XYZ file of N, CA and C in Angstrom:
456
model
N 157.812 -186.675 41.260
C 157.336 -188.181 40.867
C 158.115 -188.972 41.114
N 159.227 -189.276 40.814
C 159.971 -189.799 41.401
C 160.270 -190.543 42.682
N 160.226 -189.608 43.404
C 160.353 -189.724 44.974
C 158.547 -190.370 45.567
N 157.950 -190.419 44.891
C 157.019 -191.097 45.230
C 156.806 -192.458 44.581
N 156.987 -192.259 43.875
C 157.158 -194.293 43.073
C 158.712 -194.707 44.009
N 159.632 -193.757 44.612
C 160.708 -194.334 45.774
C 159.875 -194.857 46.802
N 159.170 -193.909 47.351
C 158.671 -194.295 48.678
C 157.560 -195.616 48.406
N 156.473 -195.525 47.297
C 155.676 -196.781 47.254
C 156.914 -198.115 46.843
N 157.584 -197.888 46.150
C 158.641 -199.303 45.812
C 159.295 -199.675 47.331
N 159.444 -198.464 48.098
C 160.629 -198.630 49.023
C 159.485 -200.095 50.087
N 158.170 -199.195 50.718
C 157.227 -199.085 51.504
C 156.770 -200.992 51.097
N 156.575 -201.176 49.776
C 156.118 -202.594 49.446
C 157.483 -203.412 49.588
N 158.974 -203.145 49.750
C 159.740 -204.158 49.540
C 160.170 -204.228 51.124
N 159.735 -203.319 52.151
C 160.045 -203.647 53.465
C 159.103 -204.428 53.772
N 157.676 -204.473 53.067
C 156.589 -205.014 53.987
C 157.308 -206.856 53.605
N 157.270 -206.505 52.131
C 157.883 -207.913 51.576
C 159.076 -208.777 52.185
N 159.889 -207.953 52.552
C 161.539 -208.319 53.627
C 160.852 -208.893 54.976
N 159.952 -208.661 55.492
C 159.706 -208.747 56.707
C 159.812 -210.950 56.597
N 159.716 -210.891 57.995
C 159.677 -212.724 58.365
C 158.454 -213.223 57.424
N 158.798 -214.217 57.279
C 157.864 -215.015 56.235
C 156.700 -215.568 57.035
N 155.642 -214.524 56.520
C 154.263 -215.010 57.255
C 153.133 -214.817 56.281
N 152.177 -214.863 57.130
C 151.006 -215.054 55.483
C 150.788 -213.533 55.320
N 150.453 -213.460 53.786
C 150.288 -212.175 53.179
C 149.068 -212.716 51.883
N 148.852 -211.376 51.545
C 147.496 -211.001 50.409
C 147.680 -210.174 49.516
N 147.381 -210.496 48.193
C 147.837 -209.098 47.003
C 146.695 -209.261 46.222
N 146.302 -207.980 46.284
C 144.926 -207.760 45.309
C 144.543 -206.112 45.053
N 143.380 -206.157 45.304
C 142.957 -204.495 44.894
C 142.027 -204.159 45.560
N 141.963 -202.926 45.717
C 140.968 -202.351 46.679
C 139.960 -201.119 45.591
N 138.633 -201.179 45.609
C 138.395 -199.750 45.019
C 137.407 -199.147 46.029
N 137.596 -197.479 46.183
C 137.167 -196.960 46.856
C 137.173 -195.330 45.976
N 137.764 -194.606 47.156
C 138.476 -193.436 46.352
C 139.054 -193.207 45.481
N 139.618 -194.338 44.999
C 140.540 -194.108 43.686
C 140.695 -196.186 42.922
N 141.279 -196.362 42.834
C 141.411 -197.961 41.914
C 142.976 -198.269 43.072
N 143.130 -199.320 43.574
C 144.292 -199.279 44.526
C 145.067 -200.948 43.964
N 146.063 -200.822 43.764
C 146.792 -202.409 44.163
C 146.970 -202.415 45.841
N 146.649 -203.769 46.602
C 147.022 -203.540 47.667
C 147.461 -204.910 48.227
N 148.209 -204.950 49.136
C 149.549 -206.011 49.545
C 149.309 -205.678 51.162
N 148.617 -207.037 51.811
C 148.937 -207.041 53.227
C 150.274 -208.011 53.710
N 150.427 -207.904 54.573
C 151.561 -208.650 55.383
C 151.251 -208.719 57.021
N 150.991 -210.302 57.812
C 151.102 -210.076 58.714
C 151.856 -210.426 59.443
N 151.319 -209.564 60.620
C 152.870 -209.726 61.913
C 152.102 -210.464 63.257
N 152.257 -211.303 63.591
C 151.358 -212.330 64.337
C 149.931 -211.991 63.955
N 149.377 -210.998 64.619
C 147.587 -211.259 64.947
C 147.559 -209.734 64.312
N 148.540 -209.004 64.013
C 148.100 -207.656 63.383
C 148.926 -207.738 61.935
N 148.293 -206.689 61.390
C 149.080 -207.117 59.815
C 149.260 -205.809 58.877
N 150.315 -205.151 58.198
C 150.508 -204.259 57.779
C 150.142 -204.116 56.114
N 148.839 -203.291 55.683
C 148.638 -203.041 54.637
C 149.255 -201.871 53.826
N 149.721 -201.605 52.465
C 150.337 -200.786 51.507
C 149.554 -201.092 50.092
N 148.945 -199.911 50.136
C 148.222 -199.505 48.871
C 148.830 -198.375 48.343
N 148.945 -198.957 46.466
C 149.431 -197.621 45.541
C 147.665 -197.850 44.860
N 147.838 -196.670 44.609
C 146.569 -196.247 43.956
C 146.399 -195.265 42.818
N 145.753 -195.105 41.957
C 145.703 -194.408 41.004
C 144.105 -193.366 41.501
N 144.151 -191.957 41.660
C 143.177 -191.014 42.434
C 143.297 -189.899 41.382
N 142.250 -189.876 40.485
C 141.710 -188.855 39.440
C 142.791 -188.651 38.768
N 143.617 -187.916 38.637
C 144.972 -187.740 37.832
C 146.309 -188.008 38.294
N 146.369 -188.719 39.200
C 147.306 -188.785 40.370
C 147.673 -190.088 40.682
N 149.020 -190.392 41.622
C 149.440 -191.476 42.336
C 149.324 -191.362 43.274
N 148.823 -192.297 44.610
C 149.323 -191.956 46.289
C 149.431 -194.027 46.432
N 150.132 -193.506 47.710
C 150.753 -194.396 48.190
C 150.376 -194.519 49.796
N 149.364 -195.435 50.308
C 148.967 -194.973 51.763
C 149.061 -196.358 51.953
N 149.984 -196.264 53.454
C 150.212 -197.588 54.343
C 149.546 -197.240 55.890
N 148.884 -198.393 56.356
C 148.252 -198.504 57.702
C 149.017 -199.752 58.300
N 149.016 -199.638 59.818
C 149.362 -200.794 60.369
C 147.956 -201.134 61.114
N 147.353 -202.315 60.970
C 146.184 -202.583 61.975
C 146.463 -203.612 62.590
N 146.086 -203.431 63.737
C 145.276 -204.492 64.994
C 143.748 -204.989 64.621
N 144.309 -206.492 64.474
C 143.283 -207.235 64.925
C 142.273 -207.046 65.869
N 141.081 -206.636 66.245
C 140.719 -206.041 67.414
C 139.881 -207.679 68.350
N 139.505 -207.999 67.038
C 138.144 -209.299 67.031
C 137.868 -210.170 65.834
N 137.904 -211.159 66.128
C 137.719 -212.042 65.004
C 136.361 -213.319 65.664
N 135.086 -212.549 65.341
C 133.940 -213.742 65.652
C 133.539 -214.971 65.029
N 132.830 -215.384 65.566
C 132.970 -217.113 64.644
C 131.357 -217.380 64.034
N 131.583 -216.330 63.373
C 130.175 -216.260 63.126
C 129.985 -217.170 61.648
N 130.859 -218.220 61.516
C 130.122 -219.012 60.626
C 131.286 -220.376 60.938
N 130.756 -221.343 60.338
C 132.005 -222.559 61.044
C 133.261 -222.694 59.893
N 132.857 -222.231 58.869
C 134.107 -222.058 57.782
C 134.285 -220.831 57.621
N 135.493 -220.204 56.994
C 136.513 -219.801 57.014
C 136.843 -218.796 58.337
N 137.297 -217.595 58.137
C 137.824 -216.466 59.584
C 136.992 -214.882 59.156
N 136.609 -214.524 59.698
C 136.281 -212.982 60.070
C 136.730 -212.595 60.958
N 137.276 -211.437 60.753
C 138.174 -210.236 61.133
C 137.809 -208.576 61.328
N 137.530 -208.307 62.625
C 137.776 -206.710 62.718
C 138.576 -206.371 63.220
N 138.961 -205.222 62.410
C 140.191 -204.275 62.545
C 140.157 -202.768 62.753
N 141.292 -201.904 63.011
C 141.409 -200.400 62.719
C 142.760 -200.538 63.384
N 143.215 -199.435 62.498
C 144.804 -198.987 63.104
C 144.921 -197.514 62.101
N 146.591 -196.742 62.564
C 146.550 -195.880 62.020
C 147.187 -195.768 60.734
N 147.939 -194.762 59.832
C 148.287 -194.564 58.930
C 148.517 -193.234 58.285
N 149.157 -193.460 56.816
C 149.757 -192.162 56.451
C 149.924 -192.332 54.711
N 149.612 -191.548 54.298
C 149.528 -191.696 52.732
C 150.242 -189.936 52.226
N 150.987 -190.321 50.828
C 151.987 -189.698 50.341
C 151.099 -189.596 48.745
N 151.055 -188.385 48.207
C 150.646 -188.979 46.462
C 151.283 -187.725 46.055
N 151.064 -187.422 44.506
C 151.661 -186.442 43.467
C 150.330 -186.317 42.471
N 149.998 -185.377 41.749
C 148.954 -185.604 40.278
C 150.324 -184.889 39.394
N 149.591 -185.246 38.285
C 150.224 -184.967 36.818
C 150.487 -183.346 36.606
N 150.198 -182.669 37.426
C 149.891 -181.372 37.405
C 150.972 -180.863 38.371
N 151.916 -181.583 39.110
C 152.940 -181.078 39.413
C 152.391 -181.114 41.073
N 151.356 -181.239 41.639
C 150.473 -181.167 42.863
C 150.830 -182.205 43.915
N 151.997 -181.946 45.378
C 152.021 -182.968 46.145
C 150.800 -183.086 47.457
N 151.185 -184.226 47.843
C 150.169 -184.495 49.254
C 150.712 -185.124 50.121
N 150.649 -184.890 51.398
C 151.025 -185.991 52.373
C 150.045 -185.522 53.325
N 149.909 -187.183 54.094
C 148.555 -186.758 54.945
C 148.731 -187.864 55.655
N 147.798 -187.715 57.109
C 147.282 -188.906 58.243
C 146.148 -189.405 58.182
N 145.738 -190.681 58.639
C 144.343 -190.997 59.110
C 144.782 -192.411 59.441
N 143.770 -192.999 59.189
C 143.433 -194.515 59.481
C 142.409 -195.512 58.893
N 142.472 -196.661 59.419
C 141.995 -197.724 58.691
C 140.888 -198.288 59.853
N 139.569 -198.608 59.469
C 138.880 -199.675 60.206
C 137.704 -200.369 59.186
N 137.676 -201.719 59.250
C 137.378 -202.822 58.819
C 136.800 -203.804 59.100
N 136.125 -204.746 58.249
C 136.030 -205.935 58.347
C 136.199 -207.231 57.248
N 136.801 -207.851 57.353
C 137.441 -208.861 56.653
C 136.704 -210.092 56.655
N 137.057 -211.093 55.500
C 136.353 -212.380 55.687
C 137.413 -213.286 54.979
N 137.922 -214.225 55.322
C 138.838 -215.060 54.454
C 138.365 -216.280 54.366
N 138.254 -216.957 53.151
C 137.617 -218.285 52.809
C 138.737 -219.143 53.661
N 138.172 -220.430 54.152
C 139.125 -221.622 54.077
C 139.641 -222.395 53.203
N 138.622 -222.632 52.274
C 138.827 -223.304 51.106
C 139.114 -222.872 50.105
N 139.369 -222.067 49.674
C 140.211 -221.069 48.073
C 141.002 -220.222 48.924
N 141.911 -219.621 48.341
C 142.973 -218.476 48.959
C 142.576 -217.429 48.700
N 141.355 -216.907 49.162
C 140.389 -215.337 49.057
C 140.172 -214.575 49.981
N 140.218 -213.443 49.876
C 140.004 -212.577 51.400
C 139.122 -211.304 50.914
N 138.364 -211.561 51.370
C 136.884 -210.267 50.896
C 137.110 -209.303 51.995
N 137.005 -207.821 52.066
C 137.475 -207.125 52.904
C 135.974 -205.199 52.868
N 135.568 -204.858 53.190
C 134.954 -203.698 53.107
C 135.783 -203.003 54.491
N 136.231 -201.387 54.128
C 136.800 -200.956 55.292
C 136.475 -199.226 54.700
N 136.547 -198.428 55.996
C 136.989 -197.003 56.031
C 137.971 -196.651 56.060
N 138.744 -196.155 55.348
C 139.983 -195.492 55.778
C 140.151 -193.777 55.457
N 139.749 -193.075 56.293
C 139.645 -191.356 56.189
C 141.435 -190.809 56.086
N 141.386 -190.483 55.208
C 143.004 -189.321 55.359
C 142.769 -187.864 54.988
N 143.814 -187.481 55.933
C 143.149 -185.648 55.484
C 145.150 -185.233 55.957
N 145.064 -183.762 55.379
C 147.026 -183.459 55.219
C 146.621 -181.964 54.368
N 147.901 -182.125 54.257
C 148.153 -180.661 53.698
C 148.456 -181.330 51.887
N 148.503 -180.230 50.907
C 148.835 -180.189 49.533
C 149.838 -179.334 49.270
N 150.657 -179.088 48.342
C 151.497 -178.069 48.133
C 151.670 -178.422 46.449
N 152.031 -177.237 45.944
C 152.395 -176.928 44.510
C 151.877 -175.443 43.601
N 152.501 -175.579 42.314
C 152.086 -174.146 41.954
C 152.453 -172.893 42.361
N 153.058 -172.828 43.448
C 152.923 -171.439 44.343
C 152.424 -171.868 45.616
N 151.077 -172.858 45.601
C 150.375 -172.564 46.512
C 150.144 -173.789 47.466
N 149.547 -173.745 48.787
C 149.491 -175.011 49.864
C 148.179 -174.910 50.238
N 148.141 -175.880 50.656
C 146.577 -176.004 51.935
C 146.188 -177.173 52.401
N 145.048 -177.348 53.043
C 144.456 -178.309 53.520
C 143.927 -179.527 52.997
N 144.214 -180.783 52.811
C 143.609 -181.381 51.765
C 142.845 -182.741 52.894
N 141.425 -182.718 52.571
C 140.725 -184.284 53.579
C 139.578 -184.403 52.287
N 139.830 -184.669 50.907
C 138.892 -185.583 49.895
C 139.028 -187.034 50.353
N 140.322 -187.372 50.872
C 140.296 -188.667 51.694
C 138.937 -188.936 52.454
N 138.362 -188.445 53.129
C 137.457 -188.511 54.802
C 136.028 -189.135 53.930
N 136.328 -189.432 52.838
C 135.192 -190.283 51.950
C 135.868 -191.169 51.820
N 136.820 -191.797 52.623
C 137.431 -193.344 51.013
C 136.620 -194.661 52.214
N 135.799 -194.573 51.446
C 135.008 -195.854 51.678
C 135.227 -197.158 50.728
N 135.667 -198.295 50.884
C 135.886 -199.135 49.994
C 136.060 -200.688 50.191
N 135.861 -201.909 49.143
C 135.968 -202.779 48.842
C 137.050 -203.362 48.714
N 137.487 -204.369 48.824
C 138.719 -205.242 48.360
C 138.569 -206.923 48.040
N 139.471 -207.628 47.722
C 139.743 -208.661 46.676
C 140.853 -208.811 47.127
N 141.734 -209.790 47.641
C 143.151 -210.191 47.757
C 143.228 -211.790 47.434
N 143.843 -212.426 47.238
C 144.790 -213.806 46.558
C 145.718 -213.718 48.173
N 145.552 -214.435 48.915
C 146.257 -215.347 50.258
C 147.177 -216.619 49.933
N 148.540 -215.812 50.361
C 149.802 -216.780 50.119
C 150.188 -216.906 51.357
């Protein structure tokens, strides 16, 4: 449990310590409930999420490329993004998970208020271990989510 919390704090600290760029903080609801942080790196961005999933905690991080920014409206900014990611987690019963996956999504950032809304799909799969057993973990394949973030 201490390792997972340490990894989560390290991921968020590294994201926050990067060169001053636009950032967003908020929440995401999907496979679980997550606190979400985005840090822009040029056109692309890193997203780190700390979530509660059933009886456990999980940290997921993705590096997303901004693939397309269509001009569907005269106000605000649309963005279509995708990228690879990784996740680690544990539950309160002593199980540990580690996995890889990716993310693809669509976001809209308002221009008159500091709000960003998103819808995405972030499939994750990997291995679990604990209590003398181990196996393949894939419930994260159904991880569709919606998010709302404050931009600063």
